[in-house]
Amino acid sequence: MNIKAIKEWNIGTPIMQIHILPVRLGSGKIDALAMLYSNSLGSNPWIEMFSFPTDTYKLAVYDLSGKCMWCRDLGPGVIADPCFCPVFALDLDEDGKDEIYFLNNIDPEHPMAISKFKLERADAETGATTAQVEWPGYNAEGPMTNAFRNIISGGYANGKPVLLTAQGMYEDMYLQGWSSDLTKRWEVEIPEGSRGARGSHMHPVVDINKDGIDEWMWGERCIAVDTGKELFCCDDETYSGHSDTIQPFIDPATRDWLLFTSRAKQQFVSPRVAVYDNTGKRIWGAVDSGHMHIGWVARFSEEARTAMAIRIGTKKQTRQSREIHGRVVFAFDAVSGTPVELPFDPYQTIPVDLNGDGLHELVRGTWHDGNCSGEVIDGKGNVLGSVDGPVAFASKFLDLPGEQVITYAKDGTLRIWADTEAEDSPLALARYENSFYHTNQRACACGNHKHVLGGL
């Protein structure tokens, strides 16, 4: 491998956080990148981790040469954190070009005034507002940690796009599907105390039963995007907590979708790590206790998938970094549940196929205690190189072999990294062509989805 920065530019302002998603403008391919960034680390809506923002959010679109097409400062009414301002790109009106959908606040003096929140649609080429509708604000009087868990996503029903939104994650939860004119096509309420699991920091969209209609994994609930109907809820009689990881992945033997989950709260309920089939039936479970905070699935060989989960002791967020202590790693053959030993520390790693062989390397690409090595390793722990910084985006978005990685520096410098010797194998090409790939690589500006493509 020959990992190099193939493009570099500066966005003209210091940044501490940035979220990137691909945008299509009519060519049939990815033409640009939408970026949401701020020189403020983020403001977790949990009262014990919330920090008052020191900078505003900027929403911009850059073409693939690094030229800024437009940039909007969202102002002091929008708190600079994806829970307060999720962003998604989708061609909902089917004109061949994506629109940008985000959660705006039209009251700049009151950043938590949920009654003033709007679902906004912007022209992806100019940034001009083309529609605003009322954001469902059902949780306005509830606990802060639930009230400000806002999500925008999207999927397809027989090839037709459906915009998805949600509010709440831990208690009362509300989900909506939207038509092209931004009228609701369905709405689902999941009251506090109701049967089954809560939401998740991951909410992938997958056609889990291969019927041509995507399902939205709302935590361990499987919701059809066309009607809002619940197909199943994993362990719905015994588990009502939330999950930090919800990862669809393909069984290499049967080619069926399976679901890997690692569970966070609701102590003393086991298993804490589990895999389910495409009907919600549990295949295996492991680990009896603890907060399973981090996890992924990766492909290190053609024949197997590896699932990883990290149990944590404590976590702390400052204005400079998030600190996580007391980590314990668990790893398994994802299909059978057989425990395996990882020859490396998986903390802060993201699966990515830089060389195009269809297998995953791992990039250690997240700030921790103010540092980020950016090292790239293989499934055996061999160091292959470095991307020299924290990762904002990792998937195939350029017309080059292999996947690419975008990193950022605090001075506002962005770099695109690639393996200049990469060649796409049939395995890699099959990954890129899967509809799950195109749908979920859009999800990186809402929730924890940098590793979601590891399931392919």
GROMACS .gro file of C-alpha atoms in nm:
model
  456
    1MET     CA    1   0.000   0.000   0.000
    2ASN     CA    2   0.103   0.357  -0.062
    3ILE     CA    3  -0.123   0.581   0.149
    4LYS     CA    4  -0.091   0.944   0.049
    5ALA     CA    5  -0.280   1.273   0.080
    6ILE     CA    6  -0.398   1.325  -0.278
    7LYS     CA    7  -0.576   1.656  -0.216
    8GLU     CA    8  -0.554   1.928   0.047
    9TRP     CA    9  -0.735   2.256   0.106
   10ASN     CA   10  -0.828   2.487   0.392
   11ILE     CA   11  -1.184   2.595   0.463
   12GLY     CA   12  -1.069   2.927   0.605
   13THR     CA   13  -1.156   2.883   0.971
   14PRO     CA   14  -1.034   2.673   1.265
   15ILE     CA   15  -1.251   2.368   1.337
   16MET     CA   16  -1.293   2.125   1.623
   17GLN     CA   17  -1.568   1.915   1.463
   18ILE     CA   18  -1.678   1.846   1.108
   19HIS     CA   19  -1.936   1.611   0.958
   20ILE     CA   20  -1.933   1.523   0.587
   21LEU     CA   21  -2.178   1.351   0.354
   22PRO     CA   22  -2.180   1.298  -0.023
   23VAL     CA   23  -2.403   1.498  -0.258
   24ARG     CA   24  -2.519   1.410  -0.609
   25LEU     CA   25  -2.593   1.699  -0.845
   26GLY     CA   26  -2.711   1.526  -1.159
   27SER     CA   27  -2.415   1.330  -1.295
   28GLY     CA   28  -2.533   1.003  -1.143
   29LYS     CA   29  -2.221   0.999  -0.927
   30ILE     CA   30  -2.104   1.187  -0.620
   31ASP     CA   31  -2.035   1.544  -0.734
   32ALA     CA   32  -1.980   1.731  -0.410
   33LEU     CA   33  -1.954   1.706  -0.032
   34ALA     CA   34  -2.184   1.872   0.220
   35MET     CA   35  -2.002   1.979   0.534
   36LEU     CA   36  -2.128   2.082   0.876
   37TYR     CA   37  -1.851   2.227   1.093
   38SER     CA   38  -1.770   2.444   1.392
   39ASN     CA   39  -1.480   2.550   1.610
   40SER     CA   40  -1.669   2.404   1.905
   41LEU     CA   41  -1.631   2.040   2.001
   42GLY     CA   42  -2.000   1.967   2.042
   43SER     CA   43  -2.273   1.994   2.303
   44ASN     CA   44  -2.402   1.652   2.408
   45PRO     CA   45  -2.764   1.705   2.519
   46TRP     CA   46  -2.715   1.500   2.836
   47ILE     CA   47  -2.709   1.750   3.123
   48GLU     CA   48  -2.386   1.601   3.266
   49MET     CA   49  -2.199   1.645   2.936
   50PHE     CA   50  -2.355   1.956   2.781
   51SER     CA   51  -2.119   2.247   2.711
   52PHE     CA   52  -2.230   2.589   2.591
   53PRO     CA   53  -2.106   2.622   2.232
   54THR     CA   54  -1.825   2.867   2.164
   55ASP     CA   55  -1.888   2.887   1.789
   56THR     CA   56  -2.174   2.855   1.542
   57TYR     CA   57  -2.238   2.584   1.286
   58LYS     CA   58  -2.148   2.645   0.922
   59LEU     CA   59  -2.326   2.441   0.656
   60ALA     CA   60  -2.142   2.433   0.324
   61VAL     CA   61  -2.110   2.237   0.001
   62TYR     CA   62  -1.772   2.189  -0.166
   63ASP     CA   63  -1.710   2.035  -0.505
   64LEU     CA   64  -1.458   1.753  -0.531
   65SER     CA   65  -1.178   1.991  -0.628
   66GLY     CA   66  -1.212   2.168  -0.291
   67LYS     CA   67  -1.396   2.474  -0.424
   68CYS     CA   68  -1.668   2.614  -0.197
   69MET     CA   69  -2.000   2.628  -0.382
   70TRP     CA   70  -2.179   2.798  -0.091
   71CYS     CA   71  -2.157   2.839   0.285
   72ARG     CA   72  -2.422   2.941   0.540
   73ASP     CA   73  -2.361   3.038   0.901
   74LEU     CA   74  -2.658   2.889   1.086
   75GLY     CA   75  -2.623   3.144   1.363
   76PRO     CA   76  -2.652   3.136   1.743
   77GLY     CA   77  -2.996   2.974   1.740
   78VAL     CA   78  -2.853   2.641   1.620
   79ILE     CA   79  -2.642   2.457   1.879
   80ALA     CA   80  -2.332   2.313   1.716
   81ASP     CA   81  -2.396   1.943   1.767
   82PRO     CA   82  -2.559   1.688   1.532
   83CYS     CA   83  -2.820   1.600   1.797
   84PHE     CA   84  -2.946   1.958   1.768
   85CYS     CA   85  -2.883   1.994   1.394
   86PRO     CA   86  -2.887   1.671   1.190
   87VAL     CA   87  -2.821   1.698   0.814
   88PHE     CA   88  -2.906   1.460   0.529
   89ALA     CA   89  -2.890   1.474   0.148
   90LEU     CA   90  -3.162   1.305  -0.059
   91ASP     CA   91  -3.322   1.349  -0.401
   92LEU     CA   92  -3.673   1.342  -0.259
   93ASP     CA   93  -3.834   1.517  -0.558
   94GLU     CA   94  -3.658   1.279  -0.803
   95ASP     CA   95  -3.524   1.552  -1.031
   96GLY     CA   96  -3.182   1.385  -1.041
   97LYS     CA   97  -3.025   1.621  -0.786
   98ASP     CA   98  -3.006   1.588  -0.409
   99GLU     CA   99  -3.159   1.841  -0.176
  100ILE     CA  100  -3.007   1.923   0.163
  101TYR     CA  101  -3.237   1.862   0.461
  102PHE     CA  102  -3.147   1.992   0.806
  103LEU     CA  103  -3.296   2.102   1.136
  104ASN     CA  104  -3.294   2.480   1.162
  105ASN     CA  105  -3.407   2.720   1.435
  106ILE     CA  106  -3.568   3.045   1.326
  107ASP     CA  107  -3.530   3.200   1.674
  108PRO     CA  108  -3.164   3.309   1.708
  109GLU     CA  109  -3.211   3.426   2.068
  110HIS     CA  110  -3.346   3.098   2.206
  111PRO     CA  111  -3.144   2.798   2.087
  112MET     CA  112  -3.361   2.547   2.278
  113ALA     CA  113  -3.698   2.682   2.165
  114ILE     CA  114  -3.825   2.359   2.007
  115SER     CA  115  -4.144   2.532   1.893
  116LYS     CA  116  -3.929   2.738   1.653
  117PHE     CA  117  -3.744   2.439   1.507
  118LYS     CA  118  -3.799   2.382   1.135
  119LEU     CA  119  -3.727   2.096   0.897
  120GLU     CA  120  -3.559   2.295   0.622
  121ARG     CA  121  -3.488   2.201   0.262
  122ALA     CA  122  -3.206   2.379   0.083
  123ASP     CA  123  -3.093   2.376  -0.279
  124ALA     CA  124  -2.773   2.173  -0.284
  125GLU     CA  125  -2.612   2.388  -0.555
  126THR     CA  126  -2.683   2.730  -0.403
  127GLY     CA  127  -2.777   2.680  -0.037
  128ALA     CA  128  -3.102   2.874  -0.087
  129THR     CA  129  -3.393   2.772   0.133
  130THR     CA  130  -3.666   2.608  -0.076
  131ALA     CA  131  -3.900   2.494   0.203
  132GLN     CA  132  -3.950   2.505   0.578
  133VAL     CA  133  -4.206   2.297   0.770
  134GLU     CA  134  -4.268   2.262   1.141
  135TRP     CA  135  -4.040   2.017   1.317
  136PRO     CA  136  -4.241   1.776   1.533
  137GLY     CA  137  -4.169   1.904   1.884
  138TYR     CA  138  -4.341   1.649   2.101
  139ASN     CA  139  -4.061   1.618   2.357
  140ALA     CA  140  -4.030   1.990   2.437
  141GLU     CA  141  -4.125   1.948   2.803
  142GLY     CA  142  -3.932   1.626   2.859
  143PRO     CA  143  -3.579   1.564   2.987
  144MET     CA  144  -3.311   1.746   2.792
  145THR     CA  145  -3.127   1.426   2.700
  146ASN     CA  146  -3.437   1.295   2.522
  147ALA     CA  147  -3.582   1.623   2.394
  148PHE     CA  148  -3.278   1.709   2.183
  149ARG     CA  149  -3.213   1.374   2.017
  150ASN     CA  150  -3.315   1.468   1.662
  151ILE     CA  151  -3.254   1.259   1.352
  152ILE     CA  152  -3.292   1.293   0.975
  153SER     CA  153  -3.240   0.997   0.743
  154GLY     CA  154  -3.383   0.848   0.427
  155GLY     CA  155  -3.454   0.525   0.243
  156TYR     CA  156  -3.631   0.379  -0.059
  157ALA     CA  157  -3.956   0.194  -0.115
  158ASN     CA  158  -3.954   0.017  -0.453
  159GLY     CA  159  -3.707   0.275  -0.579
  160LYS     CA  160  -3.901   0.576  -0.449
  161PRO     CA  161  -3.728   0.794  -0.187
  162VAL     CA  162  -3.874   0.850   0.158
  163LEU     CA  163  -3.739   1.113   0.397
  164LEU     CA  164  -3.723   0.998   0.760
  165THR     CA  165  -3.716   1.203   1.079
  166ALA     CA  166  -3.729   1.120   1.449
  167GLN     CA  167  -3.733   1.282   1.790
  168GLY     CA  168  -3.633   1.124   2.119
  169MET     CA  169  -3.422   0.818   2.188
  170TYR     CA  170  -3.453   0.705   2.549
  171GLU     CA  171  -3.813   0.771   2.655
  172ASP     CA  172  -4.100   0.896   2.435
  173MET     CA  173  -3.999   0.847   2.071
  174TYR     CA  174  -4.164   0.977   1.753
  175LEU     CA  175  -4.084   0.876   1.395
  176GLN     CA  176  -4.209   1.021   1.066
  177GLY     CA  177  -4.191   0.941   0.698
  178TRP     CA  178  -4.222   1.234   0.453
  179SER     CA  179  -4.336   1.259   0.091
  180SER     CA  180  -4.175   1.477  -0.175
  181ASP     CA  181  -4.395   1.779  -0.092
  182LEU     CA  182  -4.287   1.756   0.275
  183THR     CA  183  -4.619   1.629   0.397
  184LYS     CA  184  -4.619   1.338   0.639
  185ARG     CA  185  -4.695   1.000   0.484
  186TRP     CA  186  -4.688   0.827   0.824
  187GLU     CA  187  -4.607   0.885   1.189
  188VAL     CA  188  -4.532   0.643   1.471
  189GLU     CA  189  -4.536   0.709   1.846
  190ILE     CA  190  -4.345   0.481   2.082
  191PRO     CA  191  -4.445   0.594   2.433
  192GLU     CA  192  -4.220   0.581   2.736
  193GLY     CA  193  -4.255   0.246   2.909
  194SER     CA  194  -4.389   0.069   2.602
  195ARG     CA  195  -4.276  -0.276   2.497
  196GLY     CA  196  -3.932  -0.325   2.349
  197ALA     CA  197  -3.609  -0.138   2.300
  198ARG     CA  198  -3.549   0.235   2.280
  199GLY     CA  199  -3.349   0.404   2.004
  200SER     CA  200  -2.980   0.400   1.920
  201HIS     CA  201  -2.694   0.631   1.828
  202MET     CA  202  -2.687   0.429   1.505
  203HIS     CA  203  -2.999   0.409   1.289
  204PRO     CA  204  -2.903   0.239   0.961
  205VAL     CA  205  -3.142   0.181   0.673
  206VAL     CA  206  -3.136  -0.165   0.513
  207ASP     CA  207  -3.363  -0.379   0.296
  208ILE     CA  208  -3.331  -0.655   0.551
  209ASN     CA  209  -3.578  -0.897   0.389
  210LYS     CA  210  -3.484  -0.810   0.029
  211ASP     CA  211  -3.841  -0.720  -0.075
  212GLY     CA  212  -3.748  -0.390  -0.241
  213ILE     CA  213  -3.862  -0.181   0.057
  214ASP     CA  214  -3.602  -0.049   0.299
  215GLU     CA  215  -3.636  -0.089   0.672
  216TRP     CA  216  -3.520   0.166   0.928
  217MET     CA  217  -3.343   0.011   1.225
  218TRP     CA  218  -3.471   0.229   1.503
  219GLY     CA  219  -3.259   0.072   1.771
  220GLU     CA  220  -3.359  -0.293   1.767
  221ARG     CA  221  -3.696  -0.214   1.608
  222CYS     CA  222  -3.727  -0.280   1.236
  223ILE     CA  223  -3.955  -0.019   1.074
  224ALA     CA  224  -4.071  -0.030   0.709
  225VAL     CA  225  -3.992   0.308   0.550
  226ASP     CA  226  -4.302   0.313   0.326
  227THR     CA  227  -4.565   0.270   0.599
  228GLY     CA  228  -4.395   0.297   0.939
  229LYS     CA  229  -4.507  -0.057   1.020
  230GLU     CA  230  -4.292  -0.243   1.272
  231LEU     CA  231  -4.171  -0.575   1.131
  232PHE     CA  232  -4.005  -0.694   1.451
  233CYS     CA  233  -3.832  -0.582   1.770
  234CYS     CA  234  -3.545  -0.792   1.903
  235ASP     CA  235  -3.596  -0.942   2.251
  236ASP     CA  236  -3.904  -0.722   2.290
  237GLU     CA  237  -4.026  -0.908   2.600
  238THR     CA  238  -3.700  -0.877   2.794
  239TYR     CA  239  -3.511  -0.567   2.679
  240SER     CA  240  -3.629  -0.206   2.690
  241GLY     CA  241  -3.298  -0.018   2.698
  242HIS     CA  242  -3.112   0.147   2.414
  243SER     CA  243  -2.828   0.020   2.199
  244ASP     CA  244  -2.509   0.204   2.114
  245THR     CA  245  -2.438  -0.015   1.809
  246ILE     CA  246  -2.689  -0.140   1.550
  247GLN     CA  247  -2.494  -0.287   1.259
  248PRO     CA  248  -2.651  -0.480   0.971
  249PHE     CA  249  -2.403  -0.717   0.808
  250ILE     CA  250  -2.415  -0.988   0.544
  251ASP     CA  251  -2.363  -1.353   0.637
  252PRO     CA  252  -2.088  -1.460   0.394
  253ALA     CA  253  -2.234  -1.813   0.366
  254THR     CA  254  -2.604  -1.741   0.311
  255ARG     CA  255  -2.581  -1.379   0.185
  256ASP     CA  256  -2.869  -1.293   0.422
  257TRP     CA  257  -2.866  -0.981   0.638
  258LEU     CA  258  -2.795  -1.023   1.010
  259LEU     CA  259  -2.799  -0.761   1.288
  260PHE     CA  260  -2.521  -0.703   1.541
  261THR     CA  261  -2.606  -0.498   1.849
  262SER     CA  262  -2.421  -0.382   2.158
  263ARG     CA  263  -2.637  -0.251   2.441
  264ALA     CA  264  -2.586   0.046   2.667
  265LYS     CA  265  -2.818   0.117   2.960
  266GLN     CA  266  -3.072  -0.094   3.151
  267GLN     CA  267  -2.828  -0.277   3.374
  268PHE     CA  268  -2.853  -0.644   3.470
  269VAL     CA  269  -3.026  -0.740   3.146
  270SER     CA  270  -2.828  -0.984   2.932
  271PRO     CA  271  -2.700  -1.043   2.677
  272ARG     CA  272  -2.521  -0.712   2.627
  273VAL     CA  273  -2.392  -0.816   2.283
  274ALA     CA  274  -2.600  -1.017   2.036
  275VAL     CA  275  -2.668  -1.105   1.672
  276TYR     CA  276  -3.017  -1.153   1.523
  277ASP     CA  277  -3.143  -1.288   1.193
  278ASN     CA  278  -3.352  -1.090   0.945
  279THR     CA  279  -3.673  -1.168   1.137
  280GLY     CA  280  -3.543  -1.054   1.475
  281LYS     CA  281  -3.470  -1.403   1.611
  282ARG     CA  282  -3.160  -1.414   1.827
  283ILE     CA  283  -2.876  -1.628   1.687
  284TRP     CA  284  -2.631  -1.575   1.973
  285GLY     CA  285  -2.566  -1.351   2.271
  286ALA     CA  286  -2.274  -1.282   2.502
  287VAL     CA  287  -2.152  -1.064   2.792
  288ASP     CA  288  -2.372  -1.045   3.101
  289SER     CA  289  -2.323  -0.688   3.221
  290GLY     CA  290  -2.191  -0.341   3.155
  291HIS     CA  291  -2.230  -0.045   2.921
  292MET     CA  292  -2.127  -0.162   2.575
  293HIS     CA  293  -2.043   0.177   2.430
  294ILE     CA  294  -1.853   0.118   2.105
  295GLY     CA  295  -1.865  -0.151   1.838
  296TRP     CA  296  -1.832  -0.245   1.472
  297VAL     CA  297  -1.836  -0.532   1.226
  298ALA     CA  298  -1.548  -0.571   0.981
  299ARG     CA  299  -1.444  -0.809   0.703
  300PHE     CA  300  -1.087  -0.934   0.751
  301SER     CA  301  -1.134  -1.243   0.531
  302GLU     CA  302  -1.376  -1.355   0.260
  303GLU     CA  303  -1.510  -1.637   0.479
  304ALA     CA  304  -1.585  -1.457   0.805
  305ARG     CA  305  -1.696  -1.135   0.970
  306THR     CA  306  -1.555  -1.004   1.296
  307ALA     CA  307  -1.773  -0.821   1.549
  308MET     CA  308  -1.621  -0.603   1.819
  309ALA     CA  309  -1.770  -0.431   2.124
  310ILE     CA  310  -1.605  -0.223   2.396
  311ARG     CA  311  -1.743  -0.204   2.749
  312ILE     CA  312  -1.661   0.122   2.924
  313GLY     CA  313  -1.638   0.233   3.286
  314THR     CA  314  -1.673   0.611   3.274
  315LYS     CA  315  -1.690   0.888   3.015
  316LYS     CA  316  -1.633   1.260   3.033
  317GLN     CA  317  -1.665   1.536   2.777
  318THR     CA  318  -1.474   1.863   2.802
  319ARG     CA  319  -1.452   2.155   2.562
  320GLN     CA  320  -1.138   1.995   2.416
  321SER     CA  321  -1.207   1.622   2.398
  322ARG     CA  322  -1.414   1.326   2.507
  323GLU     CA  323  -1.248   1.092   2.754
  324ILE     CA  324  -1.348   0.727   2.801
  325HIS     CA  325  -1.197   0.516   3.076
  326GLY     CA  326  -1.214   0.156   3.196
  327ARG     CA  327  -1.235  -0.001   2.851
  328VAL     CA  328  -1.270  -0.379   2.805
  329VAL     CA  329  -1.269  -0.527   2.452
  330PHE     CA  330  -1.485  -0.819   2.338
  331ALA     CA  331  -1.460  -0.970   1.990
  332PHE     CA  332  -1.644  -1.254   1.815
  333ASP     CA  333  -1.695  -1.436   1.492
  334ALA     CA  334  -2.001  -1.234   1.397
  335VAL     CA  335  -2.204  -1.525   1.258
  336SER     CA  336  -2.136  -1.796   1.518
  337GLY     CA  337  -2.060  -1.586   1.826
  338THR     CA  338  -1.734  -1.772   1.889
  339PRO     CA  339  -1.501  -1.542   2.088
  340VAL     CA  340  -1.184  -1.434   1.909
  341GLU     CA  341  -0.872  -1.246   2.019
  342LEU     CA  342  -0.790  -0.928   1.831
  343PRO     CA  343  -0.417  -0.870   1.773
  344PHE     CA  344  -0.465  -0.494   1.813
  345ASP     CA  345  -0.650  -0.240   2.023
  346PRO     CA  346  -0.972  -0.155   1.831
  347TYR     CA  347  -1.047   0.162   2.025
  348GLN     CA  348  -1.123   0.459   1.796
  349THR     CA  349  -1.082   0.248   1.480
  350ILE     CA  350  -1.296   0.272   1.166
  351PRO     CA  351  -1.312  -0.012   0.905
  352VAL     CA  352  -1.218   0.107   0.556
  353ASP     CA  353  -1.096  -0.070   0.241
  354LEU     CA  354  -0.820   0.158   0.117
  355ASN     CA  355  -0.652  -0.084  -0.123
  356GLY     CA  356  -0.971  -0.216  -0.286
  357ASP     CA  357  -0.913  -0.584  -0.210
  358GLY     CA  358  -1.262  -0.618  -0.055
  359LEU     CA  359  -1.120  -0.663   0.297
  360HIS     CA  360  -1.097  -0.399   0.566
  361GLU     CA  361  -0.809  -0.207   0.701
  362LEU     CA  362  -0.866   0.003   1.013
  363VAL     CA  363  -0.787   0.370   1.056
  364ARG     CA  364  -0.752   0.503   1.410
  365GLY     CA  365  -0.921   0.829   1.336
  366THR     CA  366  -1.086   1.003   1.634
  367TRP     CA  367  -0.969   1.259   1.887
  368HIS     CA  368  -0.890   1.120   2.231
  369ASP     CA  369  -0.739   1.332   2.507
  370GLY     CA  370  -0.647   1.589   2.243
  371ASN     CA  371  -0.452   1.342   2.027
  372CYS     CA  372  -0.515   1.135   1.716
  373SER     CA  373  -0.250   0.919   1.550
  374GLY     CA  374  -0.439   0.842   1.230
  375GLU     CA  375  -0.252   0.514   1.199
  376VAL     CA  376  -0.374   0.256   0.947
  377ILE     CA  377  -0.349  -0.112   1.044
  378ASP     CA  378  -0.464  -0.439   0.891
  379GLY     CA  379  -0.665  -0.716   1.057
  380LYS     CA  380  -0.348  -0.865   1.201
  381GLY     CA  381  -0.242  -0.541   1.363
  382ASN     CA  382   0.035  -0.456   1.116
  383VAL     CA  383   0.086  -0.082   1.076
  384LEU     CA  384   0.046   0.010   0.708
  385GLY     CA  385   0.077   0.387   0.727
  386SER     CA  386  -0.104   0.691   0.860
  387VAL     CA  387  -0.365   0.947   0.755
  388ASP     CA  388  -0.216   1.194   1.003
  389GLY     CA  389  -0.528   1.312   1.182
  390PRO     CA  390  -0.890   1.254   1.283
  391VAL     CA  391  -1.128   1.111   1.023
  392ALA     CA  392  -1.436   1.304   0.911
  393PHE     CA  393  -1.548   1.069   0.634
  394ALA     CA  394  -1.446   0.726   0.505
  395SER     CA  395  -1.599   0.559   0.198
  396LYS     CA  396  -1.571   0.556  -0.181
  397PHE     CA  397  -1.663   0.901  -0.308
  398LEU     CA  398  -1.399   0.962  -0.577
  399ASP     CA  399  -1.373   0.786  -0.913
  400LEU     CA  400  -1.059   0.605  -0.797
  401PRO     CA  401  -0.990   0.245  -0.688
  402GLY     CA  402  -1.039   0.170  -0.320
  403GLU     CA  403  -1.212   0.378  -0.058
  404GLN     CA  404  -1.091   0.721   0.048
  405VAL     CA  405  -1.059   0.898   0.383
  406ILE     CA  406  -1.102   1.268   0.464
  407THR     CA  407  -0.918   1.402   0.768
  408TYR     CA  408  -0.921   1.746   0.923
  409ALA     CA  409  -0.682   1.959   1.126
  410LYS     CA  410  -0.767   2.220   1.386
  411ASP     CA  411  -0.652   2.500   1.155
  412GLY     CA  412  -0.926   2.406   0.906
  413THR     CA  413  -0.712   2.198   0.669
  414LEU     CA  414  -0.888   1.906   0.501
  415ARG     CA  415  -0.698   1.623   0.334
  416ILE     CA  416  -0.821   1.339   0.114
  417TRP     CA  417  -0.617   1.021   0.161
  418ALA     CA  418  -0.604   0.723  -0.073
  419ASP     CA  419  -0.390   0.423  -0.157
  420THR     CA  420  -0.228   0.526  -0.484
  421GLU     CA  421  -0.160   0.157  -0.563
  422ALA     CA  422  -0.519   0.041  -0.500
  423GLU     CA  423  -0.703  -0.190  -0.738
  424ASP     CA  424  -1.070  -0.276  -0.699
  425SER     CA  425  -1.136  -0.649  -0.670
  426PRO     CA  426  -1.470  -0.816  -0.749
  427LEU     CA  427  -1.536  -0.824  -0.373
  428ALA     CA  428  -1.484  -0.449  -0.347
  429LEU     CA  429  -1.697  -0.374  -0.654
  430ALA     CA  430  -1.982  -0.579  -0.506
  431ARG     CA  431  -1.963  -0.371  -0.186
  432TYR     CA  432  -1.980  -0.041  -0.375
  433GLU     CA  433  -2.277  -0.157  -0.584
  434ASN     CA  434  -2.490  -0.261  -0.287
  435SER     CA  435  -2.780  -0.021  -0.224
  436PHE     CA  436  -2.698  -0.029   0.148
  437TYR     CA  437  -2.365   0.136   0.065
  438HIS     CA  438  -2.516   0.435  -0.116
  439THR     CA  439  -2.794   0.490   0.138
  440ASN     CA  440  -2.582   0.471   0.451
  441GLN     CA  441  -2.274   0.662   0.339
  442ARG     CA  442  -2.508   0.965   0.358
  443ALA     CA  443  -2.560   0.913   0.732
  444CYS     CA  444  -2.235   1.060   0.866
  445ALA     CA  445  -2.383   1.398   0.965
  446CYS     CA  446  -2.636   1.241   1.199
  447GLY     CA  447  -2.556   0.975   1.459
  448ASN     CA  448  -2.248   0.754   1.489
  449HIS     CA  449  -2.213   0.609   1.141
  450LYS     CA  450  -1.850   0.639   1.031
  451HIS     CA  451  -1.816   0.261   1.060
  452VAL     CA  452  -2.163   0.161   0.932
  453LEU     CA  453  -2.032   0.034   0.596
  454GLY     CA  454  -1.823  -0.230   0.775
  455GLY     CA  455  -2.120  -0.466   0.747
  456LEU     CA  456  -2.055  -0.508   0.373
   0.00000   0.00000   0.00000
